[in-house]
């Protein structure tokens, strides 16, 4: 197993350089697990922030050859759980097919005071067939 921690240059950079956005775990069989740290985005509404976060997640995953379709687990942190439907509508639009496993938490505040949502994901890439 090989572990790589990074902030892909092709994706938006983190608000703080004190952490890595992606942990890439490569298994001997060629399978890859991507652990993407919690992401927040700018926006005036929860819908804008949700779309922004999924855009960042998509860019981080793409830098590792993955997409939103490869997500197997989502953890969502909301500062107002009564607005869950706003986030859920965006999620259903962008994550199609069988829904990944997930957990949603209500928290009093996030890393940045204007943030209403933070999302972290785990994605799995299947091994590529031998040539």
mmCIF file of C-alpha atoms in Angstrom:
data_model
loop_
_atom_site.group_PDB
_atom_site.id
_atom_site.type_symbol
_atom_site.label_atom_id
_atom_site.label_comp_id
_atom_site.label_asym_id
_atom_site.label_seq_id
_atom_site.Cartn_x
_atom_site.Cartn_y
_atom_site.Cartn_z
ATOM 1 C CA UNK A 1 0.000 0.000 0.000
ATOM 2 C CA UNK A 2 1.258 3.472 -0.904
ATOM 3 C CA UNK A 3 -0.128 6.679 0.645
ATOM 4 C CA UNK A 4 0.256 10.112 -0.953
ATOM 5 C CA UNK A 5 -0.983 13.361 0.587
ATOM 6 C CA UNK A 6 -1.449 16.356 -1.679
ATOM 7 C CA UNK A 7 -3.145 19.536 -2.801
ATOM 8 C CA UNK A 8 -3.456 19.008 -6.584
ATOM 9 C CA UNK A 9 -2.210 22.055 -8.499
ATOM 10 C CA UNK A 10 -5.079 21.647 -10.992
ATOM 11 C CA UNK A 11 -7.729 22.109 -8.257
ATOM 12 C CA UNK A 12 -8.651 25.077 -6.056
ATOM 13 C CA UNK A 13 -6.169 25.379 -3.222
ATOM 14 C CA UNK A 14 -7.224 25.028 0.424
ATOM 15 C CA UNK A 15 -8.107 28.022 2.564
ATOM 16 C CA UNK A 16 -5.242 26.997 4.838
ATOM 17 C CA UNK A 17 -1.928 25.379 3.863
ATOM 18 C CA UNK A 18 -1.959 23.526 7.201
ATOM 19 C CA UNK A 19 -3.612 20.421 5.715
ATOM 20 C CA UNK A 20 -3.645 18.221 2.621
ATOM 21 C CA UNK A 21 -6.885 18.064 0.669
ATOM 22 C CA UNK A 22 -6.486 14.503 -0.631
ATOM 23 C CA UNK A 23 -5.065 11.303 0.803
ATOM 24 C CA UNK A 24 -4.546 8.826 -2.044
ATOM 25 C CA UNK A 25 -4.190 5.225 -0.888
ATOM 26 C CA UNK A 26 -2.977 2.865 -3.617
ATOM 27 C CA UNK A 27 -3.373 -0.849 -2.975
ATOM 28 C CA UNK A 28 -1.148 -3.562 -4.427
ATOM 29 C CA UNK A 29 -4.009 -4.805 -6.649
ATOM 30 C CA UNK A 30 -4.190 -1.399 -8.361
ATOM 31 C CA UNK A 31 -7.270 -0.177 -6.530
ATOM 32 C CA UNK A 32 -7.218 3.369 -5.216
ATOM 33 C CA UNK A 33 -9.089 5.017 -2.344
ATOM 34 C CA UNK A 34 -9.257 8.802 -2.211
ATOM 35 C CA UNK A 35 -10.006 10.487 1.103
ATOM 36 C CA UNK A 36 -10.910 14.131 0.438
ATOM 37 C CA UNK A 37 -10.855 16.457 3.421
ATOM 38 C CA UNK A 38 -13.763 18.725 4.279
ATOM 39 C CA UNK A 39 -14.331 21.409 1.671
ATOM 40 C CA UNK A 40 -16.167 24.725 1.893
ATOM 41 C CA UNK A 41 -16.983 27.267 -0.806
ATOM 42 C CA UNK A 42 -18.074 30.858 -1.149
ATOM 43 C CA UNK A 43 -21.641 31.811 -1.929
ATOM 44 C CA UNK A 44 -24.530 33.825 -0.583
ATOM 45 C CA UNK A 45 -26.960 30.903 -0.361
ATOM 46 C CA UNK A 46 -26.696 27.303 0.754
ATOM 47 C CA UNK A 47 -27.385 26.223 -2.830
ATOM 48 C CA UNK A 48 -24.460 28.333 -4.128
ATOM 49 C CA UNK A 49 -22.141 27.011 -1.441
ATOM 50 C CA UNK A 50 -23.248 23.410 -2.097
ATOM 51 C CA UNK A 51 -22.609 23.763 -5.847
ATOM 52 C CA UNK A 52 -19.258 25.391 -5.105
ATOM 53 C CA UNK A 53 -18.199 22.562 -2.805
ATOM 54 C CA UNK A 54 -19.179 19.906 -5.345
ATOM 55 C CA UNK A 55 -17.205 21.830 -7.978
ATOM 56 C CA UNK A 56 -14.122 21.757 -5.756
ATOM 57 C CA UNK A 57 -14.642 18.070 -4.969
ATOM 58 C CA UNK A 58 -15.005 17.289 -8.680
ATOM 59 C CA UNK A 59 -11.720 19.097 -9.439
ATOM 60 C CA UNK A 60 -9.879 17.338 -6.605
ATOM 61 C CA UNK A 61 -11.176 13.942 -7.727
ATOM 62 C CA UNK A 62 -10.400 14.657 -11.404
ATOM 63 C CA UNK A 63 -6.780 15.401 -10.483
ATOM 64 C CA UNK A 64 -6.616 11.754 -9.390
ATOM 65 C CA UNK A 65 -8.525 10.248 -12.313
ATOM 66 C CA UNK A 66 -11.860 10.064 -10.487
ATOM 67 C CA UNK A 67 -15.220 11.824 -10.627
ATOM 68 C CA UNK A 68 -18.258 12.443 -8.452
ATOM 69 C CA UNK A 69 -19.563 9.069 -9.693
ATOM 70 C CA UNK A 70 -16.718 7.352 -7.794
ATOM 71 C CA UNK A 71 -17.823 8.689 -4.392
ATOM 72 C CA UNK A 72 -18.713 5.889 -1.974
ATOM 73 C CA UNK A 73 -19.156 7.949 1.221
ATOM 74 C CA UNK A 74 -20.152 11.551 1.967
ATOM 75 C CA UNK A 75 -20.047 13.347 5.306
ATOM 76 C CA UNK A 76 -21.922 16.640 5.338
ATOM 77 C CA UNK A 77 -21.790 19.292 8.030
ATOM 78 C CA UNK A 78 -24.564 21.923 8.019
ATOM 79 C CA UNK A 79 -24.933 24.897 10.323
ATOM 80 C CA UNK A 80 -28.740 24.725 9.926
ATOM 81 C CA UNK A 81 -30.207 21.238 9.458
ATOM 82 C CA UNK A 82 -33.613 22.731 8.638
ATOM 83 C CA UNK A 83 -32.093 23.693 5.246
ATOM 84 C CA UNK A 84 -31.122 20.102 4.407
ATOM 85 C CA UNK A 85 -33.560 19.999 1.462
ATOM 86 C CA UNK A 86 -31.618 22.806 -0.307
ATOM 87 C CA UNK A 87 -28.401 20.805 -0.137
ATOM 88 C CA UNK A 88 -30.142 17.517 -0.936
ATOM 89 C CA UNK A 89 -31.560 18.937 -4.195
ATOM 90 C CA UNK A 90 -28.072 19.906 -5.387
ATOM 91 C CA UNK A 91 -26.643 16.572 -4.298
ATOM 92 C CA UNK A 92 -29.341 14.598 -6.158
ATOM 93 C CA UNK A 93 -28.655 16.633 -9.291
ATOM 94 C CA UNK A 94 -24.890 16.052 -9.204
ATOM 95 C CA UNK A 95 -24.623 12.569 -7.667
ATOM 96 C CA UNK A 96 -26.711 10.267 -9.840
ATOM 97 C CA UNK A 97 -27.111 6.509 -9.725
ATOM 98 C CA UNK A 98 -26.997 4.566 -6.496
ATOM 99 C CA UNK A 99 -26.521 7.030 -3.631
ATOM 100 C CA UNK A 100 -23.288 6.636 -1.647
ATOM 101 C CA UNK A 101 -23.317 5.944 2.063
ATOM 102 C CA UNK A 102 -23.574 9.162 4.015
ATOM 103 C CA UNK A 103 -23.910 10.959 7.301
ATOM 104 C CA UNK A 104 -25.163 14.495 7.888
ATOM 105 C CA UNK A 105 -24.361 16.485 10.993
ATOM 106 C CA UNK A 106 -25.604 19.796 12.320
ATOM 107 C CA UNK A 107 -22.792 21.885 13.770
ATOM 108 C CA UNK A 108 -22.888 25.315 15.416
ATOM 109 C CA UNK A 109 -20.223 26.770 13.124
ATOM 110 C CA UNK A 110 -17.555 25.872 10.595
ATOM 111 C CA UNK A 111 -13.943 26.881 9.908
ATOM 112 C CA UNK A 112 -15.002 30.136 8.218
ATOM 113 C CA UNK A 113 -17.858 32.144 9.758
ATOM 114 C CA UNK A 114 -19.705 32.580 6.432
ATOM 115 C CA UNK A 115 -19.649 28.839 5.664
ATOM 116 C CA UNK A 116 -23.002 27.076 5.919
ATOM 117 C CA UNK A 117 -21.831 23.688 4.652
ATOM 118 C CA UNK A 118 -18.716 21.531 4.625
ATOM 119 C CA UNK A 119 -18.444 18.226 2.792
ATOM 120 C CA UNK A 120 -15.833 15.465 2.900
ATOM 121 C CA UNK A 121 -15.861 12.372 0.714
ATOM 122 C CA UNK A 122 -14.263 9.006 0.115
ATOM 123 C CA UNK A 123 -13.986 7.759 -3.468
ATOM 124 C CA UNK A 124 -12.940 4.345 -4.783
ATOM 125 C CA UNK A 125 -11.323 3.611 -8.126
ATOM 126 C CA UNK A 126 -11.307 0.009 -9.267
ATOM 127 C CA UNK A 127 -8.093 -1.578 -10.454
ATOM 128 C CA UNK A 128 -7.325 -1.133 -14.146
ATOM 129 C CA UNK A 129 -7.131 -4.363 -16.137
ATOM 130 C CA UNK A 130 -3.624 -5.483 -17.085
ATOM 131 C CA UNK A 131 -2.695 -4.620 -20.663
#
